[in-house]
Short mmCIF file of C-alpha atoms in Angstrom, two decimals:
data_model
loop_
_atom_site.label_atom_id
_atom_site.label_comp_id
_atom_site.label_asym_id
_atom_site.label_seq_id
_atom_site.Cartn_x
_atom_site.Cartn_y
_atom_site.Cartn_z
CA MET T 1 -8.73 -7.56 -53.08
CA THR T 2 -9.90 -7.00 -49.43
CA GLY T 3 -12.96 -8.35 -47.67
CA LEU T 4 -15.57 -10.38 -49.25
CA ALA T 5 -15.78 -10.46 -53.03
CA GLY T 6 -18.79 -8.79 -54.70
CA ALA T 7 -20.85 -10.42 -57.29
CA ASP T 8 -18.94 -8.75 -60.29
CA GLN T 9 -15.63 -10.06 -58.69
CA VAL T 10 -16.97 -13.52 -58.13
CA THR T 11 -17.99 -13.74 -61.79
CA GLY T 12 -14.53 -12.49 -62.84
CA LEU T 13 -12.67 -14.95 -60.69
CA ASP T 14 -14.84 -17.69 -61.88
CA GLU T 15 -14.07 -16.86 -65.48
CA LEU T 16 -10.37 -16.69 -64.85
CA LEU T 17 -10.55 -20.20 -63.31
CA VAL T 18 -12.58 -22.00 -66.00
CA THR T 19 -10.82 -20.36 -68.90
CA THR T 20 -7.15 -20.78 -67.65
CA ARG T 21 -6.62 -23.53 -70.44
CA ALA T 22 -3.57 -25.48 -71.68
CA VAL T 23 -2.28 -23.37 -74.63
CA ARG T 24 -0.28 -25.10 -77.18
CA ARG T 25 -1.08 -24.08 -80.73
CA ARG T 26 -2.02 -20.54 -79.60
CA LEU T 27 1.27 -19.59 -77.92
CA ASP T 28 2.80 -16.62 -79.68
CA LEU T 29 6.22 -17.94 -80.53
CA THR T 30 7.42 -14.64 -82.07
CA ARG T 31 6.56 -12.16 -79.41
CA PRO T 32 9.04 -11.62 -76.51
CA VAL T 33 7.85 -11.81 -72.80
CA ASP T 34 9.01 -9.29 -70.50
CA VAL T 35 10.84 -11.32 -67.52
CA GLU T 36 9.34 -8.85 -65.05
CA LEU T 37 5.85 -9.91 -65.99
CA VAL T 38 6.93 -13.55 -65.16
CA ARG T 39 8.23 -12.26 -61.87
CA GLU T 40 4.91 -10.84 -61.05
CA CYS T 41 3.31 -14.23 -61.67
CA LEU T 42 5.85 -15.88 -59.46
CA ARG T 43 5.24 -13.39 -56.65
CA VAL T 44 1.53 -14.41 -56.71
CA ALA T 45 2.56 -18.01 -56.78
CA LEU T 46 4.51 -17.63 -53.67
CA GLN T 47 1.30 -17.02 -51.77
CA ALA T 48 0.07 -20.58 -52.31
CA PRO T 49 -0.33 -23.04 -49.50
CA ASN T 50 2.72 -25.47 -48.64
CA GLY T 51 3.47 -27.79 -45.91
CA ALA T 52 4.32 -26.22 -42.64
CA ASN T 53 5.23 -23.07 -44.79
CA GLY T 54 8.56 -24.67 -45.43
CA GLN T 55 8.65 -22.89 -48.87
CA ARG T 56 10.89 -25.61 -50.35
CA TRP T 57 9.97 -24.65 -53.90
CA ARG T 58 12.62 -23.39 -56.39
CA TRP T 59 11.69 -21.83 -59.67
CA LEU T 60 13.92 -22.10 -62.85
CA VAL T 61 13.12 -19.60 -65.51
CA VAL T 62 14.77 -20.25 -68.87
CA THR T 63 14.84 -17.53 -71.65
CA GLU T 64 18.36 -17.97 -73.09
CA PRO T 65 17.82 -19.41 -76.61
CA GLY T 66 20.60 -21.96 -76.50
CA LEU T 67 19.39 -23.41 -73.25
CA ARG T 68 15.75 -23.42 -74.45
CA ARG T 69 16.98 -25.26 -77.65
CA ASP T 70 18.86 -27.89 -75.60
CA ILE T 71 15.79 -28.33 -73.25
CA GLY T 72 13.51 -28.52 -76.30
CA GLN T 73 15.56 -31.35 -77.81
CA VAL T 74 15.56 -33.39 -74.71
CA TYR T 75 11.76 -32.80 -74.44
CA ARG T 76 11.04 -33.64 -78.05
CA ARG T 77 12.99 -36.99 -77.66
CA ALA T 78 11.02 -37.82 -74.56
CA PHE T 79 7.86 -36.87 -76.34
CA GLU T 80 8.52 -39.35 -79.34
CA ASN T 81 9.76 -42.07 -77.08
CA ARG T 82 6.29 -41.86 -75.39
CA TYR T 83 4.22 -41.21 -78.60
CA PRO T 84 6.00 -42.49 -81.63
CA PRO T 85 4.82 -41.02 -85.12
CA ALA T 86 2.95 -44.38 -85.63
CA VAL T 87 0.60 -43.55 -82.69
CA GLN T 88 -2.82 -42.41 -84.00
CA ALA T 89 -5.86 -41.34 -82.25
CA ASN T 90 -9.44 -40.30 -83.08
CA GLY T 91 -11.81 -37.45 -82.26
CA ALA T 92 -10.87 -35.17 -79.31
CA THR T 93 -7.93 -37.29 -78.37
CA ALA T 94 -6.58 -36.90 -82.02
CA ARG T 95 -6.78 -33.26 -81.42
CA GLN T 96 -5.00 -33.35 -78.16
CA LEU T 97 -2.06 -35.49 -79.33
CA ALA T 98 -1.84 -33.20 -82.45
CA GLY T 99 -1.59 -30.18 -80.08
CA ALA T 100 0.98 -32.08 -77.91
CA ARG T 101 3.06 -32.95 -80.86
CA TYR T 102 3.00 -29.40 -81.97
CA LEU T 103 4.36 -28.23 -78.51
CA ALA T 104 7.02 -30.93 -78.65
CA GLU T 105 8.26 -29.63 -82.15
CA ASN T 106 8.25 -26.10 -81.17
CA LEU T 107 9.02 -25.96 -77.37
CA ALA T 108 12.46 -24.45 -78.09
CA ARG T 109 10.61 -21.28 -79.65
CA VAL T 110 8.57 -20.60 -76.62
CA PRO T 111 10.11 -17.46 -75.30
CA VAL T 112 9.99 -18.51 -71.49
CA LEU T 113 10.18 -21.98 -69.88
CA VAL T 114 9.30 -22.21 -66.17
CA ILE T 115 10.43 -25.25 -64.21
CA PRO T 116 9.20 -25.42 -60.64
CA CYS T 117 11.21 -27.72 -58.43
CA LEU T 118 11.29 -28.84 -54.81
CA GLU T 119 14.64 -28.85 -52.81
CA LEU T 120 14.61 -31.62 -50.43
CA SER T 121 17.21 -32.90 -47.74
CA GLY T 122 18.47 -35.67 -50.01
CA PRO T 123 18.63 -36.95 -53.43
CA ARG T 124 15.78 -39.51 -52.93
CA LEU T 125 12.10 -38.71 -52.58
CA PRO T 126 10.74 -39.70 -49.05
CA ASP T 127 9.03 -43.16 -49.07
CA GLY T 128 5.20 -43.34 -48.54
CA ASN T 129 2.49 -41.29 -49.91
CA GLN T 130 3.74 -38.29 -52.11
CA ALA T 131 0.68 -36.10 -51.73
CA GLY T 132 2.25 -34.19 -48.87
CA VAL T 133 5.52 -33.73 -50.77
CA TRP T 134 4.21 -32.63 -54.14
CA GLY T 135 1.14 -30.68 -52.41
CA SER T 136 3.86 -28.23 -51.26
CA LEU T 137 4.61 -27.25 -54.77
CA LEU T 138 1.73 -27.89 -57.24
CA PRO T 139 -0.72 -25.43 -55.88
CA ALA T 140 1.84 -22.71 -56.40
CA VAL T 141 2.24 -24.08 -60.05
CA TRP T 142 -1.50 -23.50 -60.65
CA SER T 143 -1.43 -20.02 -59.02
CA TYR T 144 1.37 -19.17 -61.45
CA MET T 145 -0.51 -20.31 -64.40
CA LEU T 146 -3.79 -18.34 -63.14
CA ALA T 147 -1.58 -15.06 -62.61
CA ALA T 148 -0.21 -15.72 -66.08
CA ARG T 149 -3.71 -15.85 -67.62
CA ALA T 150 -4.69 -12.71 -65.85
CA ARG T 151 -1.85 -10.93 -67.41
CA GLY T 152 -2.66 -11.98 -71.04
CA LEU T 153 0.01 -14.87 -70.95
CA GLY T 154 -0.74 -18.48 -72.01
CA THR T 155 0.83 -21.49 -70.31
CA VAL T 156 0.56 -25.37 -70.37
CA TRP T 157 1.29 -27.70 -67.70
CA THR T 158 3.49 -30.73 -68.84
CA THR T 159 5.72 -33.32 -67.54
CA VAL T 160 6.93 -35.20 -70.56
CA HIS T 161 10.40 -33.92 -69.88
CA LEU T 162 10.37 -35.84 -66.46
CA ASP T 163 10.85 -38.91 -68.58
CA ALA T 164 14.52 -37.62 -69.12
CA GLU T 165 14.69 -35.65 -65.74
CA ALA T 166 18.26 -36.27 -65.32
CA ASP T 167 19.11 -34.93 -68.83
CA VAL T 168 17.34 -31.57 -68.16
CA ALA T 169 18.81 -31.32 -64.58
CA ARG T 170 22.41 -31.66 -66.19
CA LEU T 171 21.45 -28.86 -68.55
CA LEU T 172 20.26 -26.75 -65.72
CA GLY T 173 23.06 -27.56 -63.29
CA LEU T 174 20.52 -28.77 -60.41
CA PRO T 175 22.04 -30.41 -57.50
CA ALA T 176 20.81 -33.83 -56.71
CA THR T 177 18.58 -32.55 -53.93
CA VAL T 178 16.35 -30.51 -56.37
CA HIS T 179 13.41 -32.42 -57.88
CA GLN T 180 11.53 -31.12 -61.08
CA GLY T 181 7.73 -31.04 -60.60
CA ALA T 182 6.63 -29.59 -64.04
CA LEU T 183 7.54 -27.57 -67.06
CA ILE T 184 5.29 -24.63 -67.82
CA PRO T 185 5.77 -23.06 -71.41
CA THR T 186 4.83 -19.38 -71.13
CA ALA T 187 3.96 -16.95 -73.91
CA HIS T 188 1.57 -14.26 -75.10
CA THR T 189 -1.31 -15.89 -76.72
CA LEU T 190 -2.72 -15.60 -80.18
CA GLY T 191 -6.08 -14.31 -79.52
CA ASP T 192 -7.38 -13.93 -75.86
CA THR T 193 -10.65 -15.75 -75.88
CA PHE T 194 -10.67 -19.29 -74.18
CA ALA T 195 -13.70 -21.41 -73.41
CA PRO T 196 -14.13 -23.71 -70.48
CA ALA T 197 -12.91 -27.19 -70.99
CA PRO T 198 -15.23 -30.24 -71.73
CA ARG T 199 -15.94 -31.69 -68.22
CA HIS T 200 -18.28 -34.20 -66.61
CA GLU T 201 -21.33 -32.65 -64.90
CA LEU T 202 -20.57 -32.28 -61.18
CA ASP T 203 -23.16 -34.75 -60.07
CA THR T 204 -21.57 -37.54 -62.09
CA VAL T 205 -18.31 -37.21 -59.92
CA LEU T 206 -19.66 -36.04 -56.60
CA HIS T 207 -19.90 -38.48 -53.70
CA LEU T 208 -21.78 -37.11 -50.64
CA ASN T 209 -21.00 -38.50 -47.08
CA GLY T 210 -19.16 -41.46 -48.53
CA TRP T 211 -18.38 -43.54 -51.51
CA HIS T 212 -21.65 -45.63 -51.32
CA ASP T 213 -23.40 -42.63 -52.95
CA LYS T 214 -21.73 -43.41 -56.31
CA PRO T 215 -22.82 -41.40 -59.21
CA PRO T 216 -24.02 -43.24 -62.36
CA ALA T 217 -21.19 -43.33 -64.92
CA GLU T 218 -23.67 -43.49 -67.76
CA LYS T 219 -24.83 -40.17 -67.38
CA ARG T 220 -21.32 -38.65 -68.06
CA ASN T 221 -21.08 -36.52 -71.00
CA PRO T 222 -17.36 -35.34 -71.54
CA ALA T 223 -18.26 -33.59 -74.80
CA MET T 224 -20.33 -31.09 -73.15
CA PRO T 225 -18.61 -28.20 -71.38
CA THR T 226 -19.61 -26.92 -67.98
CA MET T 227 -20.27 -23.51 -66.90
CA SER T 228 -21.08 -22.52 -70.33
CA ALA T 229 -23.79 -19.83 -71.42
CA HIS T 230 -24.03 -21.68 -74.73
CA PRO T 231 -27.36 -23.47 -75.58
CA PRO T 232 -27.38 -27.16 -75.41
CA ALA T 233 -26.42 -28.96 -78.56
CA ALA T 234 -29.46 -30.12 -80.73
CA ALA T 235 -27.32 -32.87 -82.08
CA PRO T 236 -23.64 -34.30 -81.55
CA GLY T 237 -21.25 -31.69 -82.48
CA PRO T 238 -17.61 -30.55 -82.01
CA GLY T 239 -18.11 -28.42 -78.67
CA THR T 240 -16.65 -25.01 -78.01
CA THR T 241 -13.09 -26.26 -77.31
CA ALA T 242 -12.84 -28.03 -80.62
CA VAL T 243 -14.29 -25.18 -82.49
CA GLY T 244 -11.81 -22.86 -80.84
CA ASP T 245 -8.85 -25.24 -81.63
CA TRP T 246 -10.03 -25.37 -85.24
CA LEU T 247 -10.25 -21.67 -85.54
CA ALA T 248 -6.80 -21.26 -84.01
CA ARG T 249 -5.36 -23.73 -86.58
CA PHE T 250 -7.12 -21.66 -89.28
CA VAL T 251 -5.43 -18.58 -88.29
CA ASP T 252 -2.10 -20.21 -87.67
CA GLY T 253 -2.38 -21.37 -91.28
CA TRP T 254 -2.83 -17.83 -92.54
CA ARG T 255 -0.10 -16.34 -90.37
CA ALA T 256 2.26 -19.06 -91.71
CA GLY T 257 1.50 -18.53 -95.25
CA ASP T 258 0.29 -22.02 -95.65
CA PRO T 259 -2.86 -22.25 -97.76
CA ARG T 260 -2.54 -26.22 -97.85
CA ALA T 261 -2.75 -26.24 -94.08
CA ILE T 262 -6.06 -24.20 -94.22
CA GLY T 263 -7.29 -26.63 -96.90
CA ALA T 264 -6.71 -29.60 -94.71
CA LEU T 265 -9.13 -28.24 -92.15
CA PHE T 266 -12.07 -28.64 -94.70
CA THR T 267 -13.78 -31.71 -95.93
CA PRO T 268 -13.00 -32.68 -99.65
CA ASP T 269 -16.53 -31.44 -100.72
CA ALA T 270 -16.68 -28.42 -98.35
CA THR T 271 -18.72 -25.34 -99.60
CA TYR T 272 -17.20 -22.02 -99.12
CA TYR T 273 -18.92 -18.64 -99.39
CA ARG T 274 -16.91 -15.63 -98.73
CA GLY T 275 -20.02 -13.56 -98.63
CA PRO T 276 -23.65 -14.08 -99.49
CA PHE T 277 -22.99 -12.70 -102.91
CA GLU T 278 -19.69 -14.04 -103.67
CA PRO T 279 -19.34 -17.21 -105.95
CA ARG T 280 -19.35 -20.55 -104.12
CA ARG T 281 -16.07 -22.33 -103.84
CA ARG T 282 -16.30 -26.10 -103.49
CA GLY T 283 -13.93 -28.60 -102.45
CA THR T 284 -10.45 -28.20 -100.76
CA ARG T 285 -8.83 -27.55 -104.23
CA GLU T 286 -10.74 -24.38 -104.80
CA ILE T 287 -10.34 -23.18 -101.19
CA VAL T 288 -6.72 -23.78 -101.30
CA ASP T 289 -6.58 -21.76 -104.57
CA HIS T 290 -8.47 -18.90 -102.97
CA TRP T 291 -6.39 -18.99 -99.72
CA THR T 292 -3.08 -19.04 -101.98
CA GLU T 293 -4.37 -15.62 -103.49
CA VAL T 294 -5.14 -14.22 -100.11
CA VAL T 295 -1.74 -15.29 -98.09
CA SER T 296 0.16 -13.81 -100.95
CA LYS T 297 -1.73 -10.57 -101.09
CA TRP T 298 -2.48 -10.12 -97.35
CA PRO T 299 0.31 -11.79 -95.08
CA ALA T 300 0.66 -11.52 -91.35
CA PRO T 301 -2.86 -10.88 -90.37
CA GLU T 302 -3.92 -9.51 -86.95
CA VAL T 303 -6.99 -11.61 -86.11
CA ARG T 304 -9.00 -11.50 -83.05
CA LEU T 305 -12.09 -13.88 -82.44
CA GLY T 306 -14.92 -13.89 -79.99
CA ALA T 307 -16.05 -16.86 -78.13
CA PRO T 308 -17.61 -19.41 -80.47
CA LEU T 309 -21.35 -20.37 -80.06
CA VAL T 310 -21.93 -23.82 -80.80
CA GLN T 311 -25.08 -25.70 -81.37
CA GLY T 312 -24.76 -29.31 -82.61
CA GLU T 313 -22.72 -29.32 -85.76
CA ARG T 314 -22.98 -25.47 -86.28
CA ALA T 315 -21.09 -22.72 -84.81
CA SER T 316 -20.76 -18.97 -85.17
CA VAL T 317 -17.99 -16.52 -84.05
CA GLU T 318 -17.42 -12.87 -84.35
CA PHE T 319 -14.09 -11.68 -85.85
CA TRP T 320 -12.00 -8.55 -86.11
CA CYS T 321 -9.12 -8.49 -88.67
CA VAL T 322 -6.46 -5.93 -89.73
CA VAL T 323 -4.04 -6.75 -92.70
CA ARG T 324 -1.51 -4.44 -94.27
CA ASP T 325 -0.42 -4.08 -97.81
CA PRO T 326 3.08 -5.64 -97.92
CA ALA T 327 4.44 -2.80 -100.04
CA THR T 328 2.94 0.22 -98.59
CA GLY T 329 1.90 -0.88 -94.96
CA THR T 330 -1.54 0.56 -95.64
CA PRO T 331 -3.89 -1.11 -93.26
CA ARG T 332 -7.25 -2.68 -94.26
CA THR T 333 -9.61 -3.40 -91.46
CA THR T 334 -12.69 -5.83 -91.62
CA ALA T 335 -14.94 -7.18 -88.82
CA GLY T 336 -17.89 -9.55 -89.13
CA SER T 337 -18.78 -13.17 -88.37
CA LEU T 338 -18.57 -16.71 -89.46
CA VAL T 339 -21.12 -19.37 -89.58
CA LEU T 340 -19.64 -22.90 -89.93
CA ARG T 341 -20.95 -26.51 -90.14
CA PHE T 342 -18.77 -29.32 -89.02
CA ALA T 343 -18.51 -32.87 -90.23
CA PRO T 344 -18.22 -35.79 -87.73
CA ASP T 345 -14.46 -35.91 -88.23
CA GLY T 346 -14.10 -32.27 -86.99
CA ARG T 347 -13.45 -30.81 -90.43
CA CYS T 348 -15.53 -27.80 -91.61
CA ALA T 349 -18.08 -28.90 -94.31
CA ARG T 350 -19.62 -25.38 -94.74
CA TRP T 351 -18.25 -21.81 -94.39
CA HIS T 352 -20.41 -18.84 -94.66
CA GLU T 353 -18.66 -15.40 -94.14
CA TYR T 354 -20.26 -11.96 -93.30
CA PHE T 355 -18.27 -8.68 -93.10
CA SER T 356 -17.82 -5.18 -93.35
CA LEU T 357 -14.81 -3.29 -94.67
CA ARG T 358 -13.81 -0.04 -93.07
CA PRO T 359 -13.87 2.54 -95.92
CA ASP T 360 -10.82 4.40 -94.82
CA GLY T 361 -8.83 1.35 -94.14
CA ALA T 362 -7.76 2.56 -90.64
CA ALA T 363 -6.56 -0.17 -88.34
CA LEU T 364 -8.78 0.50 -85.24
CA GLU T 365 -9.32 -1.44 -82.11
CA PRO T 366 -12.62 -3.29 -81.85
CA ALA T 367 -15.27 -1.84 -79.74
CA PRO T 368 -15.05 -3.42 -76.07
CA ASP T 369 -18.11 -5.41 -76.44
CA TRP T 370 -17.65 -6.39 -80.00
CA LEU T 371 -16.04 -9.79 -79.61
CA GLY T 372 -18.57 -10.86 -76.87
#
């Protein structure tokens, strides 16, 4: 890009910035990542600002399965020491903890682990304020994640392994002068639509010309995402992020052939309509029975989802789905939309599905503006 960005470029850059999310459950653990793609992202990262242009950053890219397994074991131990299985949470925090636990259990399966480091003059970090030290590395890590997002890769910034930093350093053969700053799991994503994260409104965290102009904390609403085109919620609801996570877990359950995992996403008395003229299924038992049949008949789906539209406890989302007959490989393509109603605990209480089936069964790509 040269010169000043036009309006379209600004919009595209803004979308990249606000939709580069922490991806855990939606990392594709089965699809390899071309290392050259990672190298492209790192070339972008090397343009980040750093103190006195010292460029003391060092980048460890781990792809070897055995080494990923060993690092994954250290990471999982560190995670379980920090968050034992007895630790529980509620609401959005519970979803975040569940996603973090999923990553800890599956880190070894992530195809690429990127570990950004700083090489200093000695084994000890300098005394005093650390902002200048880590400010010479962390902007480059974020640049790497943005470049990865632009290339269809998902990442998540994590530092749990630093609870056992020396163990990981031994596995990697790092000298004492090299200090790890983060660990960035990198993979292709399951689906490519991500919504902005829930954040406080700017005016609740902005201080103009000094701390005395302190914004009122009572106006903060962490449940509402900023920079969103979605209408304001009419009543308390799950928010676009929670709905996106719910949909990702639903698709994960189908891909894994686990109807019980799908059933667990619904309330015990949920109503489920596969279509407006289909018989109603009620309760998790009937939903699990239905999906037991689906996953046996149509395994390994290719599912794409649009950005969910959320208003209160209701949400809708467009989908595009291709399944193949396990015996013949014959494709079957459906497209449509879901209208969902969520209970306060984040589970789905009502499912309405509307879809069309392509008569010839051909597996076609969706129209460019279908999953808007």
